[in-house]
PDB file of C-alpha atoms and ligand atoms in Angstrom:
ATOM      1  CA  MET X1357     -50.531  10.286  24.271  1.00  0.00           C
ATOM      2  CA  LYS X1358     -47.560  11.072  22.149  1.00  0.00           C
ATOM      3  CA  ARG X1359     -45.395  11.442  25.220  1.00  0.00           C
ATOM      4  CA  ARG X1360     -46.675   8.122  26.586  1.00  0.00           C
ATOM      5  CA  ASN X1361     -45.830   6.365  23.339  1.00  0.00           C
ATOM      6  CA  PHE X1362     -42.401   7.924  23.421  1.00  0.00           C
ATOM      7  CA  LEU X1363     -41.851   6.709  26.997  1.00  0.00           C
ATOM      8  CA  LEU X1364     -43.069   3.241  26.123  1.00  0.00           C
ATOM      9  CA  GLY X1365     -40.771   3.259  23.122  1.00  0.00           C
ATOM     10  CA  SER X1366     -37.852   4.263  25.322  1.00  0.00           C
ATOM     11  CA  MET X1367     -38.722   1.617  27.868  1.00  0.00           C
ATOM     12  CA  SER X1368     -38.887  -1.072  25.233  1.00  0.00           C
ATOM     13  CA  GLY X1369     -35.546   0.161  23.934  1.00  0.00           C
ATOM     14  CA  LEU X1370     -34.043  -0.223  27.392  1.00  0.00           C
ATOM     15  CA  ALA X1371     -35.653  -3.595  27.805  1.00  0.00           C
ATOM     16  CA  ALA X1372     -34.220  -4.718  24.485  1.00  0.00           C
ATOM     17  CA  ALA X1373     -30.785  -3.528  25.543  1.00  0.00           C
ATOM     18  CA  SER X1374     -30.954  -5.353  28.844  1.00  0.00           C
ATOM     19  CA  PHE X1375     -31.771  -8.583  27.012  1.00  0.00           C
ATOM     20  CA  ALA X1376     -28.837  -8.264  24.697  1.00  0.00           C
ATOM     21  CA  PRO X1377     -26.010  -9.124  27.093  1.00  0.00           C
ATOM     22  CA  THR X1378     -23.675 -10.556  24.490  1.00  0.00           C
ATOM     23  CA  THR X1379     -23.642  -7.283  22.511  1.00  0.00           C
ATOM     24  CA  LEU X1380     -22.904  -5.258  25.613  1.00  0.00           C
ATOM     25  CA  LEU X1381     -20.282  -7.656  26.877  1.00  0.00           C
ATOM     26  CA  ALA X1382     -18.570  -7.748  23.516  1.00  0.00           C
ATOM     27  CA  SER X1383     -18.093  -3.972  23.564  1.00  0.00           C
ATOM     28  CA  CYS X1384     -16.492  -4.146  27.044  1.00  0.00           C
ATOM     29  CA  ALA X1385     -14.170  -7.032  26.254  1.00  0.00           C
ATOM     30  CA  PRO X1386     -10.549  -6.144  25.463  1.00  0.00           C
ATOM     31  CA  LYS X1387     -10.136  -5.848  21.698  1.00  0.00           C
ATOM     32  CA  LYS X1388      -7.894  -8.406  20.080  1.00  0.00           C
ATOM     33  CA  GLU X1389      -4.947  -6.644  18.432  1.00  0.00           C
ATOM     34  CA  LYS X1390      -5.185  -7.478  14.723  1.00  0.00           C
ATOM     35  CA  LYS X1391      -1.751  -8.085  13.264  1.00  0.00           C
ATOM     36  CA  ASN X1392      -0.959  -5.773  10.384  1.00  0.00           C
ATOM     37  CA  GLU X1393      -0.272  -7.812   7.258  1.00  0.00           C
ATOM     38  CA  THR X1394       1.119  -5.034   5.058  1.00  0.00           C
ATOM     39  CA  PRO X1395       4.417  -6.345   3.681  1.00  0.00           C
ATOM     40  CA  LEU X1396       7.607  -4.269   3.552  1.00  0.00           C
ATOM     41  CA  ASN X1397       8.717  -4.083  -0.082  1.00  0.00           C
ATOM     42  CA  ILE X1398      12.334  -2.930  -0.320  1.00  0.00           C
ATOM     43  CA  CYS X1399      13.741  -1.551  -3.565  1.00  0.00           C
ATOM     44  CA  PHE X1400      17.271  -0.460  -4.561  1.00  0.00           C
ATOM     45  CA  GLN X1401      18.216   2.167  -7.090  1.00  0.00           C
ATOM     46  CA  GLU X1402      20.584   0.626  -9.628  1.00  0.00           C
ATOM     47  CA  GLY X1403      23.673   2.253  -8.080  1.00  0.00           C
ATOM     48  CA  ILE X1404      23.058   0.782  -4.604  1.00  0.00           C
ATOM     49  CA  PRO X1405      23.772  -2.991  -4.851  1.00  0.00           C
ATOM     50  CA  ILE X1406      27.191  -4.630  -5.082  1.00  0.00           C
ATOM     51  CA  GLY X1407      28.013  -6.010  -8.549  1.00  0.00           C
ATOM     52  CA  GLU X1408      29.382  -4.911 -11.907  1.00  0.00           C
ATOM     53  CA  SER X1409      26.696  -6.029 -14.351  1.00  0.00           C
ATOM     54  CA  LEU X1410      22.955  -5.611 -13.881  1.00  0.00           C
ATOM     55  CA  ASN X1411      22.667  -9.383 -13.397  1.00  0.00           C
ATOM     56  CA  GLU X1412      25.290  -9.394 -10.640  1.00  0.00           C
ATOM     57  CA  LYS X1413      23.463  -6.548  -8.922  1.00  0.00           C
ATOM     58  CA  LEU X1414      20.145  -8.410  -9.142  1.00  0.00           C
ATOM     59  CA  ASP X1415      21.772 -11.581  -7.749  1.00  0.00           C
ATOM     60  CA  TYR X1416      23.018  -9.553  -4.797  1.00  0.00           C
ATOM     61  CA  MET X1417      19.590  -7.967  -4.250  1.00  0.00           C
ATOM     62  CA  GLU X1418      17.948 -11.406  -4.266  1.00  0.00           C
ATOM     63  CA  SER X1419      20.408 -12.549  -1.599  1.00  0.00           C
ATOM     64  CA  LEU X1420      19.070  -9.741   0.651  1.00  0.00           C
ATOM     65  CA  GLY X1421      15.419 -10.338  -0.251  1.00  0.00           C
ATOM     66  CA  VAL X1422      15.164  -6.962  -2.016  1.00  0.00           C
ATOM     67  CA  THR X1423      12.279  -7.200  -4.467  1.00  0.00           C
ATOM     68  CA  GLY X1424      12.346  -3.899  -6.372  1.00  0.00           C
ATOM     69  CA  LEU X1425      14.734  -2.231  -8.818  1.00  0.00           C
ATOM     70  CA  GLU X1426      14.646   1.506  -9.586  1.00  0.00           C
ATOM     71  CA  VAL X1427      16.530   2.765 -12.632  1.00  0.00           C
ATOM     72  CA  GLY X1428      17.218   6.201 -14.093  1.00  0.00           C
ATOM     73  CA  GLY X1429      15.080   7.421 -16.976  1.00  0.00           C
ATOM     74  CA  ARG X1430      17.881   8.682 -19.226  1.00  0.00           C
ATOM     75  CA  GLY X1431      18.202   6.400 -22.274  1.00  0.00           C
ATOM     76  CA  LEU X1432      15.481   4.093 -20.896  1.00  0.00           C
ATOM     77  CA  ALA X1433      13.952   3.414 -24.333  1.00  0.00           C
ATOM     78  CA  GLY X1434      17.239   1.781 -25.373  1.00  0.00           C
ATOM     79  CA  ARG X1435      17.319  -0.409 -22.247  1.00  0.00           C
ATOM     80  CA  VAL X1436      13.860  -1.994 -22.356  1.00  0.00           C
ATOM     81  CA  ASP X1437      15.051  -5.416 -23.623  1.00  0.00           C
ATOM     82  CA  GLU X1438      18.116  -5.462 -21.363  1.00  0.00           C
ATOM     83  CA  ILE X1439      16.049  -4.770 -18.245  1.00  0.00           C
ATOM     84  CA  LYS X1440      13.224  -7.134 -19.233  1.00  0.00           C
ATOM     85  CA  ASN X1441      15.699  -9.971 -19.815  1.00  0.00           C
ATOM     86  CA  ALA X1442      17.577  -9.334 -16.592  1.00  0.00           C
ATOM     87  CA  LEU X1443      14.350  -9.433 -14.523  1.00  0.00           C
ATOM     88  CA  GLN X1444      13.002 -12.576 -16.244  1.00  0.00           C
ATOM     89  CA  GLY X1445      12.423 -15.401 -13.761  1.00  0.00           C
ATOM     90  CA  ARG X1446      13.457 -13.340 -10.746  1.00  0.00           C
ATOM     91  CA  ASN X1447      11.480 -12.269  -7.696  1.00  0.00           C
ATOM     92  CA  ILE X1448      12.347  -8.629  -8.479  1.00  0.00           C
ATOM     93  CA  LYS X1449      10.036  -6.155 -10.173  1.00  0.00           C
ATOM     94  CA  LEU X1450      10.827  -2.806 -11.670  1.00  0.00           C
ATOM     95  CA  GLY X1451       9.798  -0.035  -9.267  1.00  0.00           C
ATOM     96  CA  ALA X1452       9.778   3.607 -10.258  1.00  0.00           C
ATOM     97  CA  ILE X1453      11.893   5.269 -12.921  1.00  0.00           C
ATOM     98  CA  CYS X1454      13.921   8.181 -11.548  1.00  0.00           C
ATOM     99  CA  ALA X1455      13.712  11.308 -13.740  1.00  0.00           C
ATOM    100  CA  GLY X1456      16.207  11.375 -16.651  1.00  0.00           C
ATOM    101  CA  PHE X1457      14.303  13.816 -18.895  1.00  0.00           C
ATOM    102  CA  ASP X1458      15.609  17.033 -20.462  1.00  0.00           C
ATOM    103  CA  GLY X1459      14.327  20.498 -19.505  1.00  0.00           C
ATOM    104  CA  PHE X1460      11.474  21.029 -17.030  1.00  0.00           C
ATOM    105  CA  ILE X1461       7.719  21.434 -17.136  1.00  0.00           C
ATOM    106  CA  LEU X1462       7.601  25.045 -15.843  1.00  0.00           C
ATOM    107  CA  ALA X1463      10.262  26.375 -18.230  1.00  0.00           C
ATOM    108  CA  GLU X1464       9.457  29.551 -20.172  1.00  0.00           C
ATOM    109  CA  ASP X1465      11.682  28.685 -23.131  1.00  0.00           C
ATOM    110  CA  GLY X1466      12.560  25.709 -25.335  1.00  0.00           C
ATOM    111  CA  GLN X1467      13.313  23.609 -22.267  1.00  0.00           C
ATOM    112  CA  LYS X1468       9.555  23.001 -22.003  1.00  0.00           C
ATOM    113  CA  ASP X1469       9.461  21.317 -25.447  1.00  0.00           C
ATOM    114  CA  ALA X1470      12.554  19.312 -24.538  1.00  0.00           C
ATOM    115  CA  PHE X1471      10.770  18.168 -21.376  1.00  0.00           C
ATOM    116  CA  ASP X1472       7.556  17.221 -23.198  1.00  0.00           C
ATOM    117  CA  LYS X1473       9.397  15.138 -25.803  1.00  0.00           C
ATOM    118  CA  SER X1474      11.865  13.361 -23.516  1.00  0.00           C
ATOM    119  CA  MET X1475       9.370  12.747 -20.680  1.00  0.00           C
ATOM    120  CA  ARG X1476       6.909  11.114 -23.068  1.00  0.00           C
ATOM    121  CA  GLU X1477       9.654   8.822 -24.426  1.00  0.00           C
ATOM    122  CA  ILE X1478      10.527   7.759 -20.880  1.00  0.00           C
ATOM    123  CA  LEU X1479       6.842   7.199 -20.008  1.00  0.00           C
ATOM    124  CA  GLU X1480       6.424   4.922 -23.049  1.00  0.00           C
ATOM    125  CA  ALA X1481       9.459   2.856 -22.026  1.00  0.00           C
ATOM    126  CA  ALA X1482       8.310   2.814 -18.378  1.00  0.00           C
ATOM    127  CA  GLY X1483       4.933   1.432 -19.472  1.00  0.00           C
ATOM    128  CA  LYS X1484       6.593  -1.345 -21.510  1.00  0.00           C
ATOM    129  CA  LEU X1485       8.591  -2.312 -18.424  1.00  0.00           C
ATOM    130  CA  GLY X1486       5.578  -2.318 -16.091  1.00  0.00           C
ATOM    131  CA  SER X1487       6.998   0.495 -13.943  1.00  0.00           C
ATOM    132  CA  CYS X1488       4.706   2.164 -11.389  1.00  0.00           C
ATOM    133  CA  GLY X1489       5.748   5.618 -12.615  1.00  0.00           C
ATOM    134  CA  VAL X1490       8.349   8.181 -13.615  1.00  0.00           C
ATOM    135  CA  ILE X1491       9.550  10.518 -10.848  1.00  0.00           C
ATOM    136  CA  MET X1492       9.720  14.238 -11.604  1.00  0.00           C
ATOM    137  CA  VAL X1493      10.181  17.628  -9.936  1.00  0.00           C
ATOM    138  CA  PRO X1494       8.304  20.449 -11.743  1.00  0.00           C
ATOM    139  CA  ALA X1495      11.268  22.847 -11.332  1.00  0.00           C
ATOM    140  CA  PHE X1496      14.270  23.059  -9.016  1.00  0.00           C
ATOM    141  CA  ASN X1497      14.911  26.477  -7.460  1.00  0.00           C
ATOM    142  CA  GLY X1498      17.918  27.070  -9.698  1.00  0.00           C
ATOM    143  CA  GLN X1499      16.233  26.200 -13.020  1.00  0.00           C
ATOM    144  CA  ASN X1500      15.661  29.204 -15.297  1.00  0.00           C
ATOM    145  CA  PRO X1501      13.843  30.806 -17.015  1.00  0.00           C
ATOM    146  CA  CYS X1502      10.989  29.517 -14.882  1.00  0.00           C
ATOM    147  CA  LYS X1503       7.367  30.646 -14.701  1.00  0.00           C
ATOM    148  CA  PRO X1504       6.805  32.871 -11.652  1.00  0.00           C
ATOM    149  CA  HIS X1505       5.374  31.369  -8.481  1.00  0.00           C
ATOM    150  CA  THR X1506       1.784  32.531  -8.897  1.00  0.00           C
ATOM    151  CA  MET X1507      -1.708  31.082  -8.854  1.00  0.00           C
ATOM    152  CA  ASP X1508      -1.721  31.174 -12.674  1.00  0.00           C
ATOM    153  CA  THR X1509       1.409  29.040 -12.697  1.00  0.00           C
ATOM    154  CA  ARG X1510      -0.128  26.523 -10.330  1.00  0.00           C
ATOM    155  CA  ASN X1511      -3.208  26.291 -12.565  1.00  0.00           C
ATOM    156  CA  TYR X1512      -0.938  25.894 -15.605  1.00  0.00           C
ATOM    157  CA  LEU X1513       1.027  23.156 -13.812  1.00  0.00           C
ATOM    158  CA  CYS X1514      -2.175  21.248 -13.025  1.00  0.00           C
ATOM    159  CA  GLU X1515      -3.365  21.540 -16.650  1.00  0.00           C
ATOM    160  CA  GLN X1516      -0.024  20.356 -17.989  1.00  0.00           C
ATOM    161  CA  LEU X1517       0.130  17.509 -15.486  1.00  0.00           C
ATOM    162  CA  HIS X1518      -3.400  16.476 -16.435  1.00  0.00           C
ATOM    163  CA  GLU X1519      -2.317  16.034 -20.064  1.00  0.00           C
ATOM    164  CA  LEU X1520       0.870  14.249 -19.061  1.00  0.00           C
ATOM    165  CA  GLY X1521      -0.995  12.023 -16.604  1.00  0.00           C
ATOM    166  CA  GLU X1522      -3.528  11.006 -19.245  1.00  0.00           C
ATOM    167  CA  PHE X1523      -0.646  10.134 -21.600  1.00  0.00           C
ATOM    168  CA  ALA X1524       0.980   8.097 -18.807  1.00  0.00           C
ATOM    169  CA  VAL X1525      -2.291   6.174 -18.257  1.00  0.00           C
ATOM    170  CA  GLN X1526      -2.366   5.294 -21.970  1.00  0.00           C
ATOM    171  CA  CYS X1527       1.175   3.936 -21.545  1.00  0.00           C
ATOM    172  CA  GLY X1528       0.136   1.909 -18.476  1.00  0.00           C
ATOM    173  CA  THR X1529       2.137   3.932 -15.983  1.00  0.00           C
ATOM    174  CA  THR X1530       2.063   7.238 -14.045  1.00  0.00           C
ATOM    175  CA  VAL X1531       3.899  10.489 -13.380  1.00  0.00           C
ATOM    176  CA  ILE X1532       5.154  10.705  -9.772  1.00  0.00           C
ATOM    177  CA  LEU X1533       5.705  14.160  -8.217  1.00  0.00           C
ATOM    178  CA  GLU X1534       8.564  14.255  -5.722  1.00  0.00           C
ATOM    179  CA  PRO X1535       8.347  16.990  -3.071  1.00  0.00           C
ATOM    180  CA  LEU X1536      11.749  18.213  -1.876  1.00  0.00           C
ATOM    181  CA  ASN X1537      12.532  20.958   0.653  1.00  0.00           C
ATOM    182  CA  ARG X1538      12.600  24.755   0.493  1.00  0.00           C
ATOM    183  CA  ASN X1539      16.286  24.917  -0.450  1.00  0.00           C
ATOM    184  CA  GLU X1540      15.671  22.779  -3.534  1.00  0.00           C
ATOM    185  CA  CYS X1541      12.064  23.438  -4.574  1.00  0.00           C
ATOM    186  CA  PHE X1542      10.341  25.965  -2.343  1.00  0.00           C
ATOM    187  CA  TYR X1543       6.803  25.588  -3.668  1.00  0.00           C
ATOM    188  CA  MET X1544       6.558  21.802  -3.358  1.00  0.00           C
ATOM    189  CA  ARG X1545       8.227  20.777  -0.126  1.00  0.00           C
ATOM    190  CA  LEU X1546       5.605  18.700   1.709  1.00  0.00           C
ATOM    191  CA  VAL X1547       4.018  15.417   0.688  1.00  0.00           C
ATOM    192  CA  ALA X1548       0.613  17.064   1.206  1.00  0.00           C
ATOM    193  CA  ASP X1549       1.582  19.848  -1.266  1.00  0.00           C
ATOM    194  CA  ALA X1550       2.296  17.233  -3.914  1.00  0.00           C
ATOM    195  CA  ALA X1551      -0.864  15.270  -3.069  1.00  0.00           C
ATOM    196  CA  ALA X1552      -2.975  18.432  -3.467  1.00  0.00           C
ATOM    197  CA  ILE X1553      -1.444  19.028  -6.899  1.00  0.00           C
ATOM    198  CA  CYS X1554      -2.280  15.406  -7.795  1.00  0.00           C
ATOM    199  CA  ARG X1555      -5.894  15.975  -6.754  1.00  0.00           C
ATOM    200  CA  ASP X1556      -6.160  19.246  -8.700  1.00  0.00           C
ATOM    201  CA  SER X1557      -4.529  17.732 -11.791  1.00  0.00           C
ATOM    202  CA  ASP X1558      -7.497  15.372 -11.930  1.00  0.00           C
ATOM    203  CA  SER X1559      -5.846  12.453 -13.685  1.00  0.00           C
ATOM    204  CA  ALA X1560      -5.359   8.884 -12.457  1.00  0.00           C
ATOM    205  CA  GLY X1561      -1.905   9.141 -13.998  1.00  0.00           C
ATOM    206  CA  VAL X1562      -0.665  11.870 -11.630  1.00  0.00           C
ATOM    207  CA  LYS X1563       0.708  10.534  -8.337  1.00  0.00           C
ATOM    208  CA  CYS X1564       3.181  11.605  -5.667  1.00  0.00           C
ATOM    209  CA  MET X1565       5.809  10.162  -3.370  1.00  0.00           C
ATOM    210  CA  GLY X1566       7.629  10.856  -0.132  1.00  0.00           C
ATOM    211  CA  ASP X1567      11.384  10.759   0.388  1.00  0.00           C
ATOM    212  CA  PHE X1568      12.405  10.295   4.028  1.00  0.00           C
ATOM    213  CA  TRP X1569      15.489  12.415   3.262  1.00  0.00           C
ATOM    214  CA  HIS X1570      13.593  15.381   1.810  1.00  0.00           C
ATOM    215  CA  MET X1571      10.851  15.088   4.429  1.00  0.00           C
ATOM    216  CA  GLN X1572      12.896  17.193   6.890  1.00  0.00           C
ATOM    217  CA  GLU X1573      10.275  19.952   6.856  1.00  0.00           C
ATOM    218  CA  GLU X1574       7.353  17.684   7.670  1.00  0.00           C
ATOM    219  CA  THR X1575       6.067  18.089  11.220  1.00  0.00           C
ATOM    220  CA  SER X1576       5.043  14.422  11.174  1.00  0.00           C
ATOM    221  CA  ASP X1577       6.111  11.625   8.822  1.00  0.00           C
ATOM    222  CA  TYR X1578       2.912   9.822   9.777  1.00  0.00           C
ATOM    223  CA  ALA X1579       0.672  12.757   8.840  1.00  0.00           C
ATOM    224  CA  ALA X1580       2.640  13.395   5.647  1.00  0.00           C
ATOM    225  CA  PHE X1581       2.024   9.911   4.255  1.00  0.00           C
ATOM    226  CA  MET X1582      -1.555   9.864   5.520  1.00  0.00           C
ATOM    227  CA  ALA X1583      -2.237  13.153   3.691  1.00  0.00           C
ATOM    228  CA  ALA X1584      -1.414  11.425   0.417  1.00  0.00           C
ATOM    229  CA  GLY X1585      -3.004   8.052   1.255  1.00  0.00           C
ATOM    230  CA  THR X1586      -2.978   5.147  -1.165  1.00  0.00           C
ATOM    231  CA  LYS X1587      -4.955   7.248  -3.641  1.00  0.00           C
ATOM    232  CA  TYR X1588      -1.915   9.406  -4.400  1.00  0.00           C
ATOM    233  CA  LEU X1589       1.139   7.860  -2.707  1.00  0.00           C
ATOM    234  CA  GLN X1590       2.885   5.797  -5.366  1.00  0.00           C
ATOM    235  CA  HIS X1591       6.499   5.518  -4.183  1.00  0.00           C
ATOM    236  CA  VAL X1592       8.837   6.157  -1.229  1.00  0.00           C
ATOM    237  CA  HIS X1593      12.572   6.958  -1.125  1.00  0.00           C
ATOM    238  CA  ILE X1594      14.792   6.369   1.871  1.00  0.00           C
ATOM    239  CA  ALA X1595      18.256   7.442   3.044  1.00  0.00           C
ATOM    240  CA  SER X1596      19.989   8.026   6.366  1.00  0.00           C
ATOM    241  CA  ARG X1597      18.540  11.117   8.016  1.00  0.00           C
ATOM    242  CA  GLY X1598      21.679  13.054   8.843  1.00  0.00           C
ATOM    243  CA  ARG X1599      23.835  12.885   5.714  1.00  0.00           C
ATOM    244  CA  ARG X1600      21.796  11.022   3.068  1.00  0.00           C
ATOM    245  CA  LYS X1601      23.906   7.893   3.420  1.00  0.00           C
ATOM    246  CA  THR X1602      22.618   4.331   3.803  1.00  0.00           C
ATOM    247  CA  PRO X1603      19.847   3.977   6.424  1.00  0.00           C
ATOM    248  CA  ILE X1604      21.676   2.956   9.655  1.00  0.00           C
ATOM    249  CA  GLU X1605      24.790   5.064   8.992  1.00  0.00           C
ATOM    250  CA  ASP X1606      23.428   8.026  10.983  1.00  0.00           C
ATOM    251  CA  GLY X1607      22.679   5.964  14.076  1.00  0.00           C
ATOM    252  CA  GLU X1608      19.708   7.049  16.182  1.00  0.00           C
ATOM    253  CA  LYS X1609      18.618   9.647  13.636  1.00  0.00           C
ATOM    254  CA  ASP X1610      17.660   6.786  11.324  1.00  0.00           C
ATOM    255  CA  ASP X1611      14.251   6.156  12.813  1.00  0.00           C
ATOM    256  CA  TYR X1612      11.563   5.631  10.161  1.00  0.00           C
ATOM    257  CA  ARG X1613       8.896   4.086  12.375  1.00  0.00           C
ATOM    258  CA  ASP X1614       6.501   7.062  12.448  1.00  0.00           C
ATOM    259  CA  GLY X1615       6.260   7.076   8.649  1.00  0.00           C
ATOM    260  CA  MET X1616       6.249   3.283   8.453  1.00  0.00           C
ATOM    261  CA  ARG X1617       3.284   3.150  10.829  1.00  0.00           C
ATOM    262  CA  ALA X1618       1.299   5.246   8.359  1.00  0.00           C
ATOM    263  CA  LEU X1619       2.366   3.057   5.435  1.00  0.00           C
ATOM    264  CA  LYS X1620       1.316  -0.062   7.325  1.00  0.00           C
ATOM    265  CA  GLU X1621      -2.021   1.377   8.462  1.00  0.00           C
ATOM    266  CA  MET X1622      -2.949   2.518   4.963  1.00  0.00           C
ATOM    267  CA  GLY X1623      -1.845  -0.802   3.442  1.00  0.00           C
ATOM    268  CA  TYR X1624       0.670   0.919   1.170  1.00  0.00           C
ATOM    269  CA  PRO X1625       1.387  -1.580  -1.614  1.00  0.00           C
ATOM    270  CA  GLY X1626       4.451   0.135  -3.145  1.00  0.00           C
ATOM    271  CA  PHE X1627       8.178   0.102  -2.569  1.00  0.00           C
ATOM    272  CA  ILE X1628      10.518   1.845  -0.133  1.00  0.00           C
ATOM    273  CA  SER X1629      13.470   2.515  -2.389  1.00  0.00           C
ATOM    274  CA  TYR X1630      17.072   3.263  -1.398  1.00  0.00           C
ATOM    275  CA  GLU X1631      18.305   6.563  -2.852  1.00  0.00           C
ATOM    276  CA  CYS X1632      21.468   7.290  -0.916  1.00  0.00           C
ATOM    277  CA  GLY X1633      25.227   7.134  -0.683  1.00  0.00           C
ATOM    278  CA  CYS X1634      27.265   4.792   1.482  1.00  0.00           C
ATOM    279  CA  ASP X1635      30.022   5.928   3.801  1.00  0.00           C
ATOM    280  CA  GLY X1636      31.229   2.501   4.874  1.00  0.00           C
ATOM    281  CA  ASP X1637      31.818  -0.891   3.297  1.00  0.00           C
ATOM    282  CA  LYS X1638      28.672  -1.823   1.346  1.00  0.00           C
ATOM    283  CA  ALA X1639      29.165  -5.536   1.976  1.00  0.00           C
ATOM    284  CA  THR X1640      28.799  -4.847   5.710  1.00  0.00           C
ATOM    285  CA  ILE X1641      26.408  -1.884   5.697  1.00  0.00           C
ATOM    286  CA  LEU X1642      23.733  -2.971   3.205  1.00  0.00           C
ATOM    287  CA  PRO X1643      22.703  -6.230   4.949  1.00  0.00           C
ATOM    288  CA  GLN X1644      22.624  -4.393   8.319  1.00  0.00           C
ATOM    289  CA  SER X1645      20.561  -1.614   6.802  1.00  0.00           C
ATOM    290  CA  VAL X1646      17.969  -3.952   5.299  1.00  0.00           C
ATOM    291  CA  GLU X1647      17.782  -5.717   8.654  1.00  0.00           C
ATOM    292  CA  LEU X1648      17.197  -2.368  10.423  1.00  0.00           C
ATOM    293  CA  LEU X1649      14.320  -1.518   8.085  1.00  0.00           C
ATOM    294  CA  ARG X1650      12.707  -4.921   8.659  1.00  0.00           C
ATOM    295  CA  LYS X1651      13.045  -4.497  12.440  1.00  0.00           C
ATOM    296  CA  GLN X1652      11.552  -0.989  12.405  1.00  0.00           C
ATOM    297  CA  TRP X1653       8.723  -2.099  10.089  1.00  0.00           C
ATOM    298  CA  GLU X1654       7.896  -4.822  12.582  1.00  0.00           C
ATOM    299  CA  GLU X1655       7.949  -2.311  15.469  1.00  0.00           C
ATOM    300  CA  ALA X1656       6.022   0.444  13.636  1.00  0.00           C
TER     301      ALA X1656
HETATM  302 MG1  LIG M 336      14.295  11.120  -3.763  1.00  0.00          MG
END
């Protein structure tokens, strides 16, 4: 009886399927490729654009359609009005703030207090300026005296970052961890490393970034950005991939499409910010470089 009911049930299921031709046909039809709408938001660090004054630099950036400005953190509290005024009425927003603090968070001496004080001052100024966050490295390889690379130190780092992240949230901004490579910072050299520290710090104010230059040790730019996702990925740096010059100056090496594909698929809302030198004439190179990024973004 039970078996008969089961068979009848199966039969009616088949019958239902055979009378649902539109559903079946729809699944066989070629899928329409949905165009990705994620915009490319290009940002320049303050030293990148042509111009003497900040206003001249911003004029130049507007002429290239660059919509983000990244400034250094040193002395930021004294620049809040200057930067606010310069950005007024422009289609340029402040992106991230690049470091600029004293000391470092894993220091075993007075450099830790110097870090705490100066970083909090920068975070307050960053919040007033509407910045997405202040970039930091917990300790470069050469910084001493530094806590040893142990599990206790990682736990300590997460606790300290939790406190700092909560302070950043109160200020309306975030702390952004920048992974480097093993020659510069051996314990945080992959975007996924930084994202895991964000997760374990358990604060909405602790985020991470990827820098196409430092991402030399990643096996996949795509996987690196995907590991962070929009939950943790707050900023991106870019440079040419051979010598850290302007993207385009290292020719075929300057292919960012694998990483860009991830950024597009995840709907990354942040900036890709130029942090690089320039070997050639900026007036020629910068417009070509921005054009290259737009082309690769389209192709990614
Ligand atoms: Mg960088």
